[in-house]
Tab-separated table of C-alpha atoms and ligand atoms in Angstrom:
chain	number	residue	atom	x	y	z
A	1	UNK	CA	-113.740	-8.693	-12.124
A	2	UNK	CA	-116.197	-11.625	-12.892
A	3	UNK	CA	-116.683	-14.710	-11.028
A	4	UNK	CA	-114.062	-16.175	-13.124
A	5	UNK	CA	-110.697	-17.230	-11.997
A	6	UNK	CA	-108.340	-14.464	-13.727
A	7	UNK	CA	-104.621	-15.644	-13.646
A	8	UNK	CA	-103.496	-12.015	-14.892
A	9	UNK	CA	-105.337	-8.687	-14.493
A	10	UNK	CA	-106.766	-6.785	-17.497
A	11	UNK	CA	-104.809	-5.844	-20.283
A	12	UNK	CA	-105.843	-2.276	-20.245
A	13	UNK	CA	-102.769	-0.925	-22.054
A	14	UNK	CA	-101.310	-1.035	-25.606
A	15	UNK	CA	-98.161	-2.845	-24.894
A	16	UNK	CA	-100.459	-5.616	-22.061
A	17	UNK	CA	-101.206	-8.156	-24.900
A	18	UNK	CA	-97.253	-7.824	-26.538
A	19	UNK	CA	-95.744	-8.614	-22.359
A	20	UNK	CA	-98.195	-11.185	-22.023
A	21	UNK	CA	-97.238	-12.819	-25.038
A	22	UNK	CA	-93.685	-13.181	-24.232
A	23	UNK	CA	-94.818	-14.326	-20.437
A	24	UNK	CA	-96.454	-16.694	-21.807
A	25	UNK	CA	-93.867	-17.941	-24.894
A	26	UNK	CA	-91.387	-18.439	-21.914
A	27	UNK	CA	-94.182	-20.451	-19.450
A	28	UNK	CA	-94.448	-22.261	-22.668
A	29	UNK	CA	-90.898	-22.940	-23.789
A	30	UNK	CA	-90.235	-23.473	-19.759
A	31	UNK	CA	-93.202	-26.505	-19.037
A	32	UNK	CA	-92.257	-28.064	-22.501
A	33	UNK	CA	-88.399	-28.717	-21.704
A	34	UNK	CA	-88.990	-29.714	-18.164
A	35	UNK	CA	-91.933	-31.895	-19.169
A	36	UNK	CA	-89.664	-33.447	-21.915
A	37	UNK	CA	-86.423	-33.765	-19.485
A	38	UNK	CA	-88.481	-35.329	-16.838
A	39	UNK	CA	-89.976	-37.898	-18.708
A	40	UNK	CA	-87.411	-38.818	-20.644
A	41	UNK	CA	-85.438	-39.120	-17.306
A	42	UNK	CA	-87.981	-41.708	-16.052
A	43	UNK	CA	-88.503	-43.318	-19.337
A	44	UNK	CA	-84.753	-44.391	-20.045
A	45	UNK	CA	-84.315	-45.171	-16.237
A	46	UNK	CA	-87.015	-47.880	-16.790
A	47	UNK	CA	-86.088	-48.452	-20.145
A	48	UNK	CA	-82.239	-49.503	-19.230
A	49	UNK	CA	-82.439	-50.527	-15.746
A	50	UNK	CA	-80.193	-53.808	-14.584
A	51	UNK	CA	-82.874	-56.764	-14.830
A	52	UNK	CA	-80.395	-58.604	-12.605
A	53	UNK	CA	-76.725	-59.318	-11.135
A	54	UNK	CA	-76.074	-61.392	-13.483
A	55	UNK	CA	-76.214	-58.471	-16.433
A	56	UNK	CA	-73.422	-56.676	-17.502
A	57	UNK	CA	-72.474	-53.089	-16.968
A	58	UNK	CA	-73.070	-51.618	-19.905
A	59	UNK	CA	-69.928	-49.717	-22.188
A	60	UNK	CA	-69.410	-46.566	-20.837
A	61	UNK	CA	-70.492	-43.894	-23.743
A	62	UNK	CA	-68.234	-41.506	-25.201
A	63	UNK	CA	-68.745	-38.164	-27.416
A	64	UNK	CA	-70.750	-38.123	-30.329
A	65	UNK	CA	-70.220	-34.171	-32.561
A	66	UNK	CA	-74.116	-34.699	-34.052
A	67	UNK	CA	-75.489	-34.615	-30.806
A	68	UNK	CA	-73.641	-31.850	-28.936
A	69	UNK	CA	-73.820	-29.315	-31.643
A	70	UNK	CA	-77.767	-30.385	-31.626
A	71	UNK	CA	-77.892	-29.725	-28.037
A	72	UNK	CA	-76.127	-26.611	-28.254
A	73	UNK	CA	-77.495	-24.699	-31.626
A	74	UNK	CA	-81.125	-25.242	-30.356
A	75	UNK	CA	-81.093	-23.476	-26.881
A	76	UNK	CA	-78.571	-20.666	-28.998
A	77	UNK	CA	-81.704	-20.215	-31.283
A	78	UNK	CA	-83.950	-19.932	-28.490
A	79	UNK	CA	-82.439	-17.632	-25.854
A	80	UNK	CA	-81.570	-15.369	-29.029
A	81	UNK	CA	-85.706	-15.089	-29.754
A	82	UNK	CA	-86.321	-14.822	-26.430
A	83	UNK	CA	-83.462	-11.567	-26.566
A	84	UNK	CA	-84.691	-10.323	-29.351
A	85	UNK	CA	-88.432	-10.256	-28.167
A	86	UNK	CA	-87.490	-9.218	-25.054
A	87	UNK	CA	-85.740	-6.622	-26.603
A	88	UNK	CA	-87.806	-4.958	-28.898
A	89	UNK	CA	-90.632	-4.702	-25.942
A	90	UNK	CA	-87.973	-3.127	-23.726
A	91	UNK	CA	-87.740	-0.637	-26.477
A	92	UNK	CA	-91.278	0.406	-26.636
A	93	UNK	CA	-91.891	0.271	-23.014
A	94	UNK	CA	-88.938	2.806	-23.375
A	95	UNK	CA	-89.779	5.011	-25.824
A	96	UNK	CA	-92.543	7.308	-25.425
A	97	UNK	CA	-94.082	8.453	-28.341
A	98	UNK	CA	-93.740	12.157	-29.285
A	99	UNK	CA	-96.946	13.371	-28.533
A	100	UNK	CA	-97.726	11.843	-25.537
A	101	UNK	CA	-99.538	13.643	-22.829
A	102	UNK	CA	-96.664	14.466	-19.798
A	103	UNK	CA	-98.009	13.929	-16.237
A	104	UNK	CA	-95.609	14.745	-13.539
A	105	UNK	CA	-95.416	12.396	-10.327
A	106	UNK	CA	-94.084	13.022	-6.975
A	107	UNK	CA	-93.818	10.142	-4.557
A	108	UNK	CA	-93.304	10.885	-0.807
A	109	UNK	CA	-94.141	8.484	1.997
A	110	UNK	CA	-96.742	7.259	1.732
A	111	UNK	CA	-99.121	8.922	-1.650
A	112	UNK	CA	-98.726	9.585	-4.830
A	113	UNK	CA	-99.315	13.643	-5.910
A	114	UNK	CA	-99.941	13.549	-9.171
A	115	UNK	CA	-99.449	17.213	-11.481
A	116	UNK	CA	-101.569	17.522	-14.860
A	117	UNK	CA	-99.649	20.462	-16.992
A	118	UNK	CA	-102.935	22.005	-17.365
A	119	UNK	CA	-103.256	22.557	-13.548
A	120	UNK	CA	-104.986	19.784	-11.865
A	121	UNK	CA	-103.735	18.005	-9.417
A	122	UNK	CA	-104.417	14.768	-7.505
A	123	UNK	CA	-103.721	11.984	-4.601
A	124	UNK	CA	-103.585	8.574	-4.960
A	125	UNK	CA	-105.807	9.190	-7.943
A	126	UNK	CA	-105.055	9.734	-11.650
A	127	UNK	CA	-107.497	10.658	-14.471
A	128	UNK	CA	-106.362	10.024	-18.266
A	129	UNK	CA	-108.234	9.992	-21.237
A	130	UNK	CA	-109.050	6.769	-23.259
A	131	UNK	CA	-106.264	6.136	-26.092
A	132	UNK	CA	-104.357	8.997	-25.568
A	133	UNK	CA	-100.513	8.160	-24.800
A	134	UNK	CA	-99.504	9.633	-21.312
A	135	UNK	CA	-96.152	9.973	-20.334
A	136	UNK	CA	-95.682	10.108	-16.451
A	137	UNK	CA	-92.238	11.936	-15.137
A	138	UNK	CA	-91.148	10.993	-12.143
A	139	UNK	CA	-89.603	11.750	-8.868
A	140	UNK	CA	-89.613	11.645	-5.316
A	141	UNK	CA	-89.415	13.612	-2.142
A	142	UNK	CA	-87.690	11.144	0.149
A	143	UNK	CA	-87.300	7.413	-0.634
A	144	UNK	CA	-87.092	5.057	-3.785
A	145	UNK	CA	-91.026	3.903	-4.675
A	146	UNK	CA	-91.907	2.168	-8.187
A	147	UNK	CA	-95.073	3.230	-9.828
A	148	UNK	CA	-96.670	-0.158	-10.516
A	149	UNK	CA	-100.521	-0.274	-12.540
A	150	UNK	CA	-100.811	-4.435	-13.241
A	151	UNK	CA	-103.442	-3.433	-16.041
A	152	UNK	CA	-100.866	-1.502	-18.121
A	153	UNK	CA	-97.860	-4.311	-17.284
A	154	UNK	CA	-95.666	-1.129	-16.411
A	155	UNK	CA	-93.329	-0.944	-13.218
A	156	UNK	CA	-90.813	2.131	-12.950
A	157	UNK	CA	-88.862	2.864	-9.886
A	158	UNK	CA	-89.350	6.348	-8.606
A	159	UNK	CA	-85.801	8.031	-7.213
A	160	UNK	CA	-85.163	10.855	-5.194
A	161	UNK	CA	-83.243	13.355	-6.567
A	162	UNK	CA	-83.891	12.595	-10.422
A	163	UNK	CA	-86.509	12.180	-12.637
A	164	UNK	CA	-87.702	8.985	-14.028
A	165	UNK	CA	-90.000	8.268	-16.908
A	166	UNK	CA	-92.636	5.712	-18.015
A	167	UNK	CA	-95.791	5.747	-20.059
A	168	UNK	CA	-98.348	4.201	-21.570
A	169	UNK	CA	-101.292	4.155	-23.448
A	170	UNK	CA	-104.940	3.082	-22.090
A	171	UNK	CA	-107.144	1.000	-24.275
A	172	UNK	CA	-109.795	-0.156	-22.149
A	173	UNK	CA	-111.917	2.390	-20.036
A	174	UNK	CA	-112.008	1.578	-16.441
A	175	UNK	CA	-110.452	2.137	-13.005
A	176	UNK	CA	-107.215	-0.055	-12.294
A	177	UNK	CA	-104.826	-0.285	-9.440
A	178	UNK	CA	-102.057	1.617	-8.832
A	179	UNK	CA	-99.585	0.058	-6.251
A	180	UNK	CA	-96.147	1.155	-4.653
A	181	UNK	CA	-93.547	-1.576	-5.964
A	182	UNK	CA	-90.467	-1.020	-3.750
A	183	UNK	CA	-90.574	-1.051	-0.345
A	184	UNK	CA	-90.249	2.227	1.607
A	185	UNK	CA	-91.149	1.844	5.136
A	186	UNK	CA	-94.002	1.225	7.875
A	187	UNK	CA	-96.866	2.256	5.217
A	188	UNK	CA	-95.707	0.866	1.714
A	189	UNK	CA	-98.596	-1.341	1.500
A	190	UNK	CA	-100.977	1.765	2.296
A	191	UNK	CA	-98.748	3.362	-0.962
A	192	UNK	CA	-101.994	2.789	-3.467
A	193	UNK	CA	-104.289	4.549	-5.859
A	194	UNK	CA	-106.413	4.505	-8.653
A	195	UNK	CA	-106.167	4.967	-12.499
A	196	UNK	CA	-108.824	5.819	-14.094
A	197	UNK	CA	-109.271	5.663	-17.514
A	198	UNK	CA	-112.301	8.345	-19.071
A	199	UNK	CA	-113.561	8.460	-22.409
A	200	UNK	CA	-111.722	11.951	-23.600
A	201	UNK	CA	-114.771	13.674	-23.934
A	202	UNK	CA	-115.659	12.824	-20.098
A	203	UNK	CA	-112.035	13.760	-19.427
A	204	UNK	CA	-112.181	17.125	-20.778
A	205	UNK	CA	-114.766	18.206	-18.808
A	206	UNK	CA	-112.890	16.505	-16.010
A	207	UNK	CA	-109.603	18.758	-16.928
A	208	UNK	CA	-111.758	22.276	-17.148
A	209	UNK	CA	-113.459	21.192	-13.884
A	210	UNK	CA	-110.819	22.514	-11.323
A	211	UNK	CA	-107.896	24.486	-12.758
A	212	UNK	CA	-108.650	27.814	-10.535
A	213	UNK	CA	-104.795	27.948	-9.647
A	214	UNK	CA	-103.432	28.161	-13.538
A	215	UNK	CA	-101.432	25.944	-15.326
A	216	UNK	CA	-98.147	24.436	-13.800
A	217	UNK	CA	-96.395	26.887	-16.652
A	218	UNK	CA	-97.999	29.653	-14.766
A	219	UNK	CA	-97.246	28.715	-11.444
A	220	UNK	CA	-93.945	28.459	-11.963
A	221	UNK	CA	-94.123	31.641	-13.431
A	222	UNK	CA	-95.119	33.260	-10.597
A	223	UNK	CA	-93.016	31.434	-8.319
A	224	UNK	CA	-90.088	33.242	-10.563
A	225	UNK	CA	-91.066	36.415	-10.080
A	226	UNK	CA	-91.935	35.563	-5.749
A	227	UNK	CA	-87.922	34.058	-5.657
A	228	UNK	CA	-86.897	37.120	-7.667
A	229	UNK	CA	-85.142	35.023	-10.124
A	230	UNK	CA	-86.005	37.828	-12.425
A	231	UNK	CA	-83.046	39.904	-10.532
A	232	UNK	CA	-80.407	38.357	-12.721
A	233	UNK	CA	-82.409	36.261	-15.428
A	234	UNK	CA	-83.501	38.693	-17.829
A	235	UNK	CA	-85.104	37.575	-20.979
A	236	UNK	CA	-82.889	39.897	-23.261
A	237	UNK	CA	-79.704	38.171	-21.663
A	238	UNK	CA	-78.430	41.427	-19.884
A	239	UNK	CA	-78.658	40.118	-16.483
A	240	UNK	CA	-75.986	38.618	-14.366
A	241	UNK	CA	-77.640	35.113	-14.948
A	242	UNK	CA	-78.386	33.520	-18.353
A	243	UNK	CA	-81.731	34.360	-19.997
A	244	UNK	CA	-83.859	31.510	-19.978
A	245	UNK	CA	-85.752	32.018	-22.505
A	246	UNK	CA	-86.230	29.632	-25.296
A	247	UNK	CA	-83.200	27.538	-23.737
A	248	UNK	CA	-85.041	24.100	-23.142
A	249	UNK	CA	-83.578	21.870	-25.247
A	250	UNK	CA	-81.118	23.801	-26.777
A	251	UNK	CA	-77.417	23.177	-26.780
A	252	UNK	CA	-74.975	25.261	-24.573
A	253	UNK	CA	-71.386	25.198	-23.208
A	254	UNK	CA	-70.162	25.074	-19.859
A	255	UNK	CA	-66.841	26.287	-18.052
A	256	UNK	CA	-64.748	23.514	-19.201
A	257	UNK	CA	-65.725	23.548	-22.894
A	258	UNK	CA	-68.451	21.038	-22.156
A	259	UNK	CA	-71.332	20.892	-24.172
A	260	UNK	CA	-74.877	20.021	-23.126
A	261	UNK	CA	-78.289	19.720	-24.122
A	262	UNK	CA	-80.296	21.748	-21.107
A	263	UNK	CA	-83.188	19.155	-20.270
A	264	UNK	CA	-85.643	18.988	-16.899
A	265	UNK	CA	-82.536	16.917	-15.405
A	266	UNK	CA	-79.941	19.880	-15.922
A	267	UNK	CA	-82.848	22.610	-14.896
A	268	UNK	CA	-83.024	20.749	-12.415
A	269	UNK	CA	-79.209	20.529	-10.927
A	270	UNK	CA	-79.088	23.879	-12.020
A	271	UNK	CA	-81.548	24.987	-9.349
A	272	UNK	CA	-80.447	22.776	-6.646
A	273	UNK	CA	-76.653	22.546	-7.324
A	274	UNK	CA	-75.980	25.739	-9.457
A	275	UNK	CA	-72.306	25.606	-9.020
A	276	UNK	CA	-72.200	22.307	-10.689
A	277	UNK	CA	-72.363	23.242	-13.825
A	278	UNK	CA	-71.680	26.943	-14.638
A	279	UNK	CA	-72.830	28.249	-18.701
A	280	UNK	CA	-69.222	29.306	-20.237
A	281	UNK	CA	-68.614	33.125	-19.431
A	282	UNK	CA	-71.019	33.465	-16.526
A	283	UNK	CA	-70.236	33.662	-12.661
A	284	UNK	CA	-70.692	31.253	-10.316
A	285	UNK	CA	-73.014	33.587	-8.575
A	286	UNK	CA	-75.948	31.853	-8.231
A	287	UNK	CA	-77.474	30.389	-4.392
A	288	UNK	CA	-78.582	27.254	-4.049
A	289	UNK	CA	-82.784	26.719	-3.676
A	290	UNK	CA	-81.699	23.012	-2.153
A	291	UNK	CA	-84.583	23.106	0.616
A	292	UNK	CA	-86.776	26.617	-0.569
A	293	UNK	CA	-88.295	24.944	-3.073
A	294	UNK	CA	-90.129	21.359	-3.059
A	295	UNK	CA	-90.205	19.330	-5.516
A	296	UNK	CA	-93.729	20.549	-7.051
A	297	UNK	CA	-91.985	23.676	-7.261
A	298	UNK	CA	-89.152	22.542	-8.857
A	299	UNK	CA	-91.590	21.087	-11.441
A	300	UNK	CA	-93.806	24.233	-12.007
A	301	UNK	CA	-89.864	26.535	-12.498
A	302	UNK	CA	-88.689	23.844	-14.804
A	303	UNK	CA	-92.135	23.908	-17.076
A	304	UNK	CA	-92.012	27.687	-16.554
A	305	UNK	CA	-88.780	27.791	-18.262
A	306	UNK	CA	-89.921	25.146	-21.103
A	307	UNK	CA	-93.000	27.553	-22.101
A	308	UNK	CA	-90.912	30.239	-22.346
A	309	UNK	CA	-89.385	29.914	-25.994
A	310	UNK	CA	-93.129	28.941	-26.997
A	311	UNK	CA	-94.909	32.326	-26.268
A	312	UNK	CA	-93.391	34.109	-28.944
A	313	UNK	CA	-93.904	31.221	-31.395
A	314	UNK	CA	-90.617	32.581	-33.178
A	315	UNK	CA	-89.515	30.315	-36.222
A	316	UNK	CA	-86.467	27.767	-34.998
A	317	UNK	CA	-83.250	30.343	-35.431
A	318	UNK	CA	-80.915	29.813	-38.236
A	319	UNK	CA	-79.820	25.485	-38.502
A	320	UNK	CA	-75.701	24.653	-39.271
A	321	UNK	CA	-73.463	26.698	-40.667
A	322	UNK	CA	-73.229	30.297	-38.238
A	323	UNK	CA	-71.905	29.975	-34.794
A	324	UNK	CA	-73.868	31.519	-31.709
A	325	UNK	CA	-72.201	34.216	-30.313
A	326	UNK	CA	-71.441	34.829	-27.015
B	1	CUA	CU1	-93.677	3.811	-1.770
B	1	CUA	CU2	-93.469	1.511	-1.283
């Protein structure tokens, strides 16, 4: 923010320095060979050019092996580092690490409503702590958005009707932009916020400072209980719906012989679209909540359901070898 010309924002992120790098290897690779072809352009056109009529036309030049296999091994090597690089960033912009902090995001037009598990919640604003990894999962209300923060060299699109996920991890306190990358009507350019990055001391106190309405967990639990879910999904599996206890991330089999892991994304469809995909010896009894429940909702049911297996803190049942009844 000095007086300075900057020609990129801060790198304010652990992956900033490793993007830049490449950005700049292919700037670099870019001005040398067009440097090089121009001159050498100019340089043989002066070089050989007719000094008058008079001088013959030159023999008109045929192959030569040496040369093309120069010409062609040499850009091979260099696109392939440039894949590879490219590659293995892609990968860790990917790949959030396991204990990362989740933050859920809802885009609408035109703000950003940002969910902290613990409770808090924000607009257009976003509090992390300092070092800490934060993964953000995505979606939105209405149109496609991308959740853009220059500082952190991260872009992900935003899509309605799915979640998305990015992350990153802070490494410079501050407060950075956050913009709205796609363009989604009259007030995209109003679409922006602020990150900012606290020391996690600073951002504990932050967290405690404002959770009077309970953890998302316990929302959703609540919410459960107010759409009487609890009618048919009983925790000791004798309901008319499957108990959902304990099921995130386990393994199940739909009508069909299917088998799928249940994640947020099948929670998810499962809510909104619960015909779609129907758990093997159940009916397909269950309404749809397409339109009587937002997508907040939908977020605070679907961590509901992931903090159920963890109250008990039962041991992981039996690995290989038995087969689940049913
Ligand atoms: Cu949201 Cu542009």
């Amino acid at each position: 923010m000095g007086s300075t010309l900057q020609i990129l924002p801060e790198q304010a992120s652990s992956v900033a320095g490793q993007v830049d790098a490449l950005y700049f290897f292919l700037i670099g690779i870019s001005a040398f060979f067009s440097l090089l072809i121009a001159g050498l352009v100019i340089f043989f056109a002066v070089k050989y050019r007719r000094r008058s009529e008079s001088e013959p036309a030159p023999e008109p030049a045929t192959g030569g092996t040496a040369l093309e296999i120069v010409w062609s091994v040499i850009p091979l090597g260099i696109t392939m580092v440039i894949f590879f690089w490219g590659a293995s960033i892609f990968f860790t912009i990917n790949r959030p690490p396991d204990d990362a902090t989740e933050i859920h995001v809802v885009a609408k037009q035109w703000m950003w409503k940002l969910q902290h598990l613990e409770g808090q919640r924000e607009i257009n604003e976003l509090h992390i702590p300092l070092g800490r990894a934060v993964r953000l999962k995505m979606t939105s209300e209405d149109v496609i958005h991308s959740f853009y923060v220059p500082a952190f060299r991260t872009k992900q699109d935003v899509l309605p009707g799915r979640y998305t996920q990015t992350w990153f991890k802070p490494i410079k306190a501050g407060k950075y932009h956050l913009f709205c990358a796609e363009y989604c009507g009259t007030n995209h350019s109003g679409m922006i916020g602020w990150i900012h990055v606290m020391d996690p001391t600073e951002y504990q106190a932050w967290l405690s400072g404002g959770a009077g309405e309970g953890t998302l967990a316990s929302r959703g639990d609540k919410l459960f209980q107010d759409l009487a879910c609890t009618n048919c999904h009983k925790n000791d599996g004798s309901g008319r719906g499957h108990s959902l206890e304990g099921l995130f991330g386990k393994t199940i089999e739909i009508e069909g012989g299917q088998k799928i892991t249940v994640d947020d994304d099948y929670l998810r469809e499962s809510i909104l679209s619960p015909q779609a995909k129907i758990v093997a010896g159940y009916q397909p009894i269950m309404p749809t909540f397409q339109g009587l429940v937002t997508e907040d909702q939908l977020l605070q049911l679907i961590e509901y359901i992931k903090s159920t297996g963890k109250k008990g803190e039962k041991p992981a049942a039996k690995p290989a070898g038995r087969k689940e009844a049913r």
